[in-house]
PDB file of C-alpha atoms and ligand atoms in Angstrom:
ATOM      1  CA  MET D  74       0.000   0.000   0.000  1.00 56.00           C
ATOM      2  CA  SER D  75       1.471   3.313  -1.034  1.00 71.00           C
ATOM      3  CA  GLY D  76      -1.346   5.459   0.366  1.00 84.00           C
ATOM      4  CA  LEU D  77      -1.648   7.163  -3.022  1.00 87.00           C
ATOM      5  CA  PRO D  78      -4.819   7.341  -5.117  1.00 89.00           C
ATOM      6  CA  LYS D  79      -5.051   4.477  -7.625  1.00 92.00           C
ATOM      7  CA  THR D  80      -5.040   6.851 -10.612  1.00 90.00           C
ATOM      8  CA  LEU D  81      -1.776   8.407  -9.476  1.00 92.00           C
ATOM      9  CA  GLU D  82      -0.308   4.987  -8.786  1.00 94.00           C
ATOM     10  CA  LYS D  83      -1.148   3.975 -12.345  1.00 94.00           C
ATOM     11  CA  ILE D  84       0.703   6.978 -13.765  1.00 93.00           C
ATOM     12  CA  ILE D  85       3.715   6.340 -11.529  1.00 95.00           C
ATOM     13  CA  ASP D  86       3.728   2.707 -12.627  1.00 95.00           C
ATOM     14  CA  SER D  87       3.668   3.783 -16.297  1.00 94.00           C
ATOM     15  CA  PHE D  88       6.590   6.185 -15.819  1.00 95.00           C
ATOM     16  CA  SER D  89       8.611   3.555 -13.954  1.00 94.00           C
ATOM     17  CA  ARG D  90       8.399   1.254 -16.971  1.00 94.00           C
ATOM     18  CA  LEU D  91      10.283   3.779 -19.144  1.00 91.00           C
ATOM     19  CA  PRO D  92      14.020   3.180 -19.645  1.00 85.00           C
ATOM     20  CA  GLY D  93      16.284   4.896 -17.143  1.00 88.00           C
ATOM     21  CA  ILE D  94      13.461   5.877 -14.791  1.00 91.00           C
ATOM     22  CA  GLY D  95      13.508   4.373 -11.314  1.00 92.00           C
ATOM     23  CA  LYS D  96      10.668   4.246  -8.814  1.00 91.00           C
ATOM     24  CA  LYS D  97      11.652   7.532  -7.113  1.00 94.00           C
ATOM     25  CA  THR D  98      11.860   9.497 -10.356  1.00 95.00           C
ATOM     26  CA  ALA D  99       8.564   7.967 -11.477  1.00 95.00           C
ATOM     27  CA  GLN D 100       6.942   9.188  -8.272  1.00 95.00           C
ATOM     28  CA  ARG D 101       8.383  12.667  -8.741  1.00 95.00           C
ATOM     29  CA  LEU D 102       7.097  12.810 -12.326  1.00 95.00           C
ATOM     30  CA  GLY D 103       3.672  11.564 -11.242  1.00 94.00           C
ATOM     31  CA  MET D 104       3.449  14.235  -8.548  1.00 93.00           C
ATOM     32  CA  TYR D 105       4.630  16.863 -11.003  1.00 94.00           C
ATOM     33  CA  ILE D 106       1.962  15.935 -13.554  1.00 93.00           C
ATOM     34  CA  MET D 107      -0.687  16.117 -10.849  1.00 90.00           C
ATOM     35  CA  LYS D 108       0.276  19.696 -10.026  1.00 91.00           C
ATOM     36  CA  MET D 109       0.322  20.904 -13.635  1.00 93.00           C
ATOM     37  CA  ASP D 110      -2.626  22.781 -15.135  1.00 94.00           C
ATOM     38  CA  ASN D 111      -5.294  21.088 -17.252  1.00 94.00           C
ATOM     39  CA  GLU D 112      -3.945  22.406 -20.519  1.00 95.00           C
ATOM     40  CA  PHE D 113      -0.499  20.874 -19.965  1.00 95.00           C
ATOM     41  CA  VAL D 114      -1.949  17.542 -18.914  1.00 94.00           C
ATOM     42  CA  SER D 115      -4.327  17.286 -21.857  1.00 95.00           C
ATOM     43  CA  ASP D 116      -1.584  18.315 -24.344  1.00 95.00           C
ATOM     44  CA  PHE D 117       0.676  15.661 -22.827  1.00 93.00           C
ATOM     45  CA  ALA D 118      -2.012  12.985 -22.971  1.00 92.00           C
ATOM     46  CA  ASN D 119      -2.897  13.888 -26.564  1.00 92.00           C
ATOM     47  CA  ALA D 120       0.757  13.772 -27.630  1.00 91.00           C
ATOM     48  CA  LEU D 121       1.009  10.247 -26.206  1.00 90.00           C
ATOM     49  CA  LEU D 122      -2.117   9.151 -28.057  1.00 90.00           C
ATOM     50  CA  GLU D 123      -0.836  10.706 -31.281  1.00 87.00           C
ATOM     51  CA  ILE D 124       2.351   8.668 -31.042  1.00 85.00           C
ATOM     52  CA  GLU D 125       0.222   5.568 -30.929  1.00 82.00           C
ATOM     53  CA  ASN D 126      -2.045   6.592 -33.797  1.00 85.00           C
ATOM     54  CA  ASN D 127       0.001   8.834 -36.086  1.00 87.00           C
ATOM     55  CA  ILE D 128       3.593   7.619 -36.186  1.00 88.00           C
ATOM     56  CA  TYR D 129       4.534   5.371 -39.076  1.00 90.00           C
ATOM     57  CA  SER D 130       7.720   4.161 -40.730  1.00 93.00           C
ATOM     58  CA  CYS D 131       9.034   6.364 -43.545  1.00 95.00           C
ATOM     59  CA  SER D 132       8.469   4.518 -46.827  1.00 94.00           C
ATOM     60  CA  ILE D 133      11.978   5.440 -48.016  1.00 94.00           C
ATOM     61  CA  CYS D 134      14.314   5.153 -45.046  1.00 96.00           C
ATOM     62  CA  ASN D 135      12.254   3.436 -42.331  1.00 95.00           C
ATOM     63  CA  ASN D 136      12.712   6.355 -39.897  1.00 96.00           C
ATOM     64  CA  PHE D 137       9.801   7.374 -37.658  1.00 94.00           C
ATOM     65  CA  SER D 138       7.464   9.651 -39.550  1.00 94.00           C
ATOM     66  CA  ASP D 139       4.029  11.219 -39.245  1.00 90.00           C
ATOM     67  CA  SER D 140       3.522  11.130 -43.009  1.00 91.00           C
ATOM     68  CA  GLU D 141       4.447   8.891 -45.956  1.00 93.00           C
ATOM     69  CA  THR D 142       8.037  10.151 -45.958  1.00 95.00           C
ATOM     70  CA  CYS D 143       9.981  11.477 -42.976  1.00 96.00           C
ATOM     71  CA  SER D 144      11.230  15.044 -42.522  1.00 95.00           C
ATOM     72  CA  ILE D 145      14.772  14.055 -43.592  1.00 96.00           C
ATOM     73  CA  CYS D 146      13.790  12.243 -46.802  1.00 95.00           C
ATOM     74  CA  SER D 147      11.523  15.138 -47.803  1.00 94.00           C
ATOM     75  CA  ASP D 148      14.092  17.835 -46.975  1.00 94.00           C
ATOM     76  CA  PRO D 149      15.069  19.540 -50.279  1.00 91.00           C
ATOM     77  CA  THR D 150      18.213  21.110 -48.773  1.00 92.00           C
ATOM     78  CA  ARG D 151      19.845  17.701 -48.497  1.00 90.00           C
ATOM     79  CA  SER D 152      21.734  17.450 -51.734  1.00 74.00           C
ATOM     80  CA  SER D 153      24.316  15.017 -50.498  1.00 76.00           C
ATOM     81  CA  ARG D 154      24.808  11.732 -52.322  1.00 91.00           C
ATOM     82  CA  MET D 155      25.457   9.844 -49.117  1.00 94.00           C
ATOM     83  CA  ILE D 156      23.445   7.329 -47.130  1.00 96.00           C
ATOM     84  CA  CYS D 157      24.257   6.660 -43.509  1.00 96.00           C
ATOM     85  CA  ILE D 158      23.048   3.217 -42.409  1.00 96.00           C
ATOM     86  CA  VAL D 159      21.895   2.917 -38.793  1.00 96.00           C
ATOM     87  CA  GLU D 160      20.270   0.243 -36.664  1.00 95.00           C
ATOM     88  CA  ASN D 161      17.406   2.239 -35.127  1.00 94.00           C
ATOM     89  CA  PRO D 162      15.574   5.521 -35.749  1.00 94.00           C
ATOM     90  CA  SER D 163      16.994   6.814 -32.444  1.00 91.00           C
ATOM     91  CA  ASP D 164      20.530   6.529 -33.898  1.00 92.00           C
ATOM     92  CA  ILE D 165      19.661   9.178 -36.503  1.00 94.00           C
ATOM     93  CA  ILE D 166      19.706  11.863 -33.807  1.00 90.00           C
ATOM     94  CA  LEU D 167      23.260  10.840 -32.838  1.00 87.00           C
ATOM     95  CA  PHE D 168      24.590  11.377 -36.357  1.00 90.00           C
ATOM     96  CA  GLU D 169      22.470  14.402 -37.259  1.00 90.00           C
ATOM     97  CA  ASN D 170      24.410  16.174 -34.497  1.00 84.00           C
ATOM     98  CA  THR D 171      27.661  15.695 -36.419  1.00 87.00           C
ATOM     99  CA  GLY D 172      26.458  18.066 -39.138  1.00 86.00           C
ATOM    100  CA  PHE D 173      25.921  15.208 -41.614  1.00 91.00           C
ATOM    101  CA  ASN D 174      23.698  16.475 -44.407  1.00 92.00           C
ATOM    102  CA  GLY D 175      23.025  13.264 -46.293  1.00 94.00           C
ATOM    103  CA  PHE D 176      20.268  10.738 -45.940  1.00 96.00           C
ATOM    104  CA  PHE D 177      19.772   7.818 -43.597  1.00 96.00           C
ATOM    105  CA  HIS D 178      18.597   4.251 -43.849  1.00 97.00           C
ATOM    106  CA  VAL D 179      17.259   2.458 -40.785  1.00 97.00           C
ATOM    107  CA  LEU D 180      17.810  -1.311 -40.780  1.00 96.00           C
ATOM    108  CA  GLY D 181      15.363  -1.941 -37.957  1.00 95.00           C
ATOM    109  CA  GLY D 182      17.707  -4.325 -36.145  1.00 94.00           C
ATOM    110  CA  LEU D 183      20.942  -6.260 -36.536  1.00 95.00           C
ATOM    111  CA  ILE D 184      21.653  -9.734 -37.847  1.00 95.00           C
ATOM    112  CA  SER D 185      21.613 -12.125 -34.915  1.00 93.00           C
ATOM    113  CA  PRO D 186      21.316 -15.868 -35.609  1.00 89.00           C
ATOM    114  CA  LEU D 187      20.935 -16.571 -31.874  1.00 89.00           C
ATOM    115  CA  ASP D 188      17.849 -14.368 -31.713  1.00 89.00           C
ATOM    116  CA  GLY D 189      16.596 -15.659 -35.042  1.00 91.00           C
ATOM    117  CA  VAL D 190      17.182 -12.330 -36.843  1.00 93.00           C
ATOM    118  CA  SER D 191      18.353 -12.887 -40.403  1.00 94.00           C
ATOM    119  CA  PRO D 192      19.073 -10.368 -43.203  1.00 94.00           C
ATOM    120  CA  GLU D 193      15.541 -10.903 -44.546  1.00 94.00           C
ATOM    121  CA  ASP D 194      14.167  -9.438 -41.316  1.00 94.00           C
ATOM    122  CA  LEU D 195      15.975  -6.135 -41.867  1.00 95.00           C
ATOM    123  CA  SER D 196      15.064  -3.412 -44.365  1.00 95.00           C
ATOM    124  CA  ILE D 197      17.859  -4.293 -46.766  1.00 94.00           C
ATOM    125  CA  LYS D 198      15.830  -4.670 -49.949  1.00 94.00           C
ATOM    126  CA  THR D 199      14.610  -1.070 -49.670  1.00 93.00           C
ATOM    127  CA  LEU D 200      18.242  -0.021 -49.180  1.00 95.00           C
ATOM    128  CA  LEU D 201      19.259  -1.677 -52.445  1.00 94.00           C
ATOM    129  CA  ASP D 202      16.415   0.166 -54.199  1.00 92.00           C
ATOM    130  CA  ARG D 203      18.011   3.467 -53.134  1.00 92.00           C
ATOM    131  CA  ILE D 204      21.628   3.156 -54.117  1.00 90.00           C
ATOM    132  CA  ASN D 205      21.460   4.595 -57.618  1.00 87.00           C
ATOM    133  CA  ASN D 206      23.305   7.923 -57.786  1.00 86.00           C
ATOM    134  CA  ILE D 207      24.856   7.444 -54.362  1.00 92.00           C
ATOM    135  CA  ASP D 208      28.571   8.147 -53.878  1.00 92.00           C
ATOM    136  CA  GLU D 209      29.095   6.913 -50.337  1.00 94.00           C
ATOM    137  CA  ILE D 210      27.476   4.506 -47.928  1.00 95.00           C
ATOM    138  CA  ILE D 211      28.423   4.954 -44.277  1.00 95.00           C
ATOM    139  CA  LEU D 212      27.984   2.002 -41.935  1.00 95.00           C
ATOM    140  CA  ALA D 213      27.200   3.722 -38.628  1.00 94.00           C
ATOM    141  CA  ILE D 214      26.645   0.540 -36.683  1.00 92.00           C
ATOM    142  CA  GLY D 215      28.011  -0.465 -33.267  1.00 86.00           C
ATOM    143  CA  THR D 216      30.783  -2.985 -32.726  1.00 84.00           C
ATOM    144  CA  SER D 217      28.771  -5.640 -30.916  1.00 86.00           C
ATOM    145  CA  ILE D 218      28.929  -9.177 -32.370  1.00 89.00           C
ATOM    146  CA  GLU D 219      25.613  -8.509 -34.106  1.00 92.00           C
ATOM    147  CA  GLY D 220      26.866  -5.134 -35.347  1.00 91.00           C
ATOM    148  CA  GLU D 221      30.000  -6.716 -36.819  1.00 91.00           C
ATOM    149  CA  ALA D 222      28.013  -9.516 -38.459  1.00 94.00           C
ATOM    150  CA  THR D 223      25.647  -6.967 -40.006  1.00 95.00           C
ATOM    151  CA  SER D 224      28.462  -4.699 -41.234  1.00 94.00           C
ATOM    152  CA  LEU D 225      30.252  -7.656 -42.819  1.00 94.00           C
ATOM    153  CA  TYR D 226      27.069  -8.819 -44.523  1.00 96.00           C
ATOM    154  CA  LEU D 227      26.401  -5.337 -45.917  1.00 96.00           C
ATOM    155  CA  ILE D 228      29.992  -4.839 -47.085  1.00 95.00           C
ATOM    156  CA  ASN D 229      29.852  -8.078 -49.084  1.00 95.00           C
ATOM    157  CA  LEU D 230      26.445  -7.192 -50.449  1.00 95.00           C
ATOM    158  CA  LEU D 231      27.365  -3.648 -51.477  1.00 94.00           C
ATOM    159  CA  LYS D 232      30.854  -4.259 -52.873  1.00 91.00           C
ATOM    160  CA  PRO D 233      29.702  -5.170 -56.400  1.00 91.00           C
ATOM    161  CA  PHE D 234      27.956  -1.786 -56.705  1.00 91.00           C
ATOM    162  CA  ASN D 235      31.285   0.070 -56.741  1.00 88.00           C
ATOM    163  CA  ILE D 236      30.204   2.672 -54.222  1.00 92.00           C
ATOM    164  CA  LYS D 237      32.540   4.048 -51.598  1.00 94.00           C
ATOM    165  CA  ILE D 238      31.758   2.223 -48.354  1.00 95.00           C
ATOM    166  CA  SER D 239      32.996   3.605 -45.064  1.00 95.00           C
ATOM    167  CA  ARG D 240      32.548   2.732 -41.423  1.00 92.00           C
ATOM    168  CA  LEU D 241      33.037   4.441 -38.077  1.00 88.00           C
ATOM    169  CA  SER D 242      36.701   4.811 -37.203  1.00 83.00           C
ATOM    170  CA  GLN D 243      38.446   2.755 -34.549  1.00 70.00           C
ATOM    171  CA  GLY D 244      38.443   4.013 -31.009  1.00 68.00           C
ATOM    172  CA  LEU D 245      34.931   2.868 -30.239  1.00 66.00           C
ATOM    173  CA  PRO D 246      34.759   0.437 -27.346  1.00 65.00           C
ATOM    174  CA  VAL D 247      34.787  -3.155 -28.608  1.00 62.00           C
ATOM    175  CA  GLY D 248      31.355  -4.694 -28.293  1.00 61.00           C
ATOM    176  CA  GLY D 249      29.984  -1.197 -27.868  1.00 62.00           C
ATOM    177  CA  TYR D 250      26.421  -0.150 -28.372  1.00 70.00           C
ATOM    178  CA  LEU D 251      26.215   3.296 -29.888  1.00 78.00           C
ATOM    179  CA  GLU D 252      23.729   4.738 -27.406  1.00 74.00           C
ATOM    180  CA  TYR D 253      26.216   4.239 -24.553  1.00 75.00           C
ATOM    181  CA  ILE D 254      29.120   5.987 -26.276  1.00 79.00           C
ATOM    182  CA  ASP D 255      29.740   9.614 -25.373  1.00 81.00           C
ATOM    183  CA  LYS D 256      28.818  12.239 -27.937  1.00 82.00           C
ATOM    184  CA  ALA D 257      32.345  13.514 -28.618  1.00 84.00           C
ATOM    185  CA  THR D 258      33.786  10.016 -29.251  1.00 84.00           C
ATOM    186  CA  LEU D 259      30.914   9.122 -31.517  1.00 84.00           C
ATOM    187  CA  GLU D 260      31.189  12.371 -33.472  1.00 86.00           C
ATOM    188  CA  LYS D 261      34.939  11.861 -33.906  1.00 86.00           C
ATOM    189  CA  SER D 262      34.491   8.293 -35.126  1.00 86.00           C
ATOM    190  CA  PHE D 263      31.910   9.502 -37.631  1.00 88.00           C
ATOM    191  CA  LEU D 264      33.941  12.422 -38.964  1.00 87.00           C
ATOM    192  CA  GLU D 265      37.078  10.284 -39.147  1.00 88.00           C
ATOM    193  CA  ARG D 266      35.285   7.341 -40.713  1.00 90.00           C
ATOM    194  CA  VAL D 267      37.441   4.990 -42.714  1.00 88.00           C
ATOM    195  CA  GLU D 268      36.914   3.742 -46.203  1.00 91.00           C
ATOM    196  CA  ILE D 269      36.655   0.009 -46.721  1.00 88.00           C
ATOM    197  CA  ASN D 270      38.516  -1.337 -49.694  1.00 70.00           C
TER     198      ASN D 270
HETATM  199 ZN1   ZN A 279      12.837   8.886 -44.441  1.00 74.07          ZN
END
């Protein structure tokens, strides 16, 4: 028994299920929401419902989008002939911060035989549909076993197309997942990316 109203308990429970949020923080957030005015609370609730109902996958790059194509794919100022391949939509934010002005392609996972994830489960076919008129493909994938397996698969697949293929430079922790690497290291490894021959 927490002594709190059930409705508040439900909100606290929802917050505590989010990544990186412990019970104490969830309680603080719940209390905070309770003190906010009606307008804030209804905007917040509506935004959550809209995520559920209005967010799709971009038909070109597989990024999150609220229309057929995402804001990056439909951005006319991106004239670059580069595609940066990432595992998840959340990785796009990491590399956008480096000043990269090309396009992205979200694989939607990594090859992992142990988890039953094979190349057919990733959005690789749509990647191959995009590589006309592209000068460089950047593999911005972590160095976990699954990341290495995926990079190797893509390198072999893309080699016959005679496009420059590059990957993040060394210096990333071995077995590293990109979301745990600090911003400066990640930016450096992107800007100093190495070409694969
Ligand atoms: Zn897109």
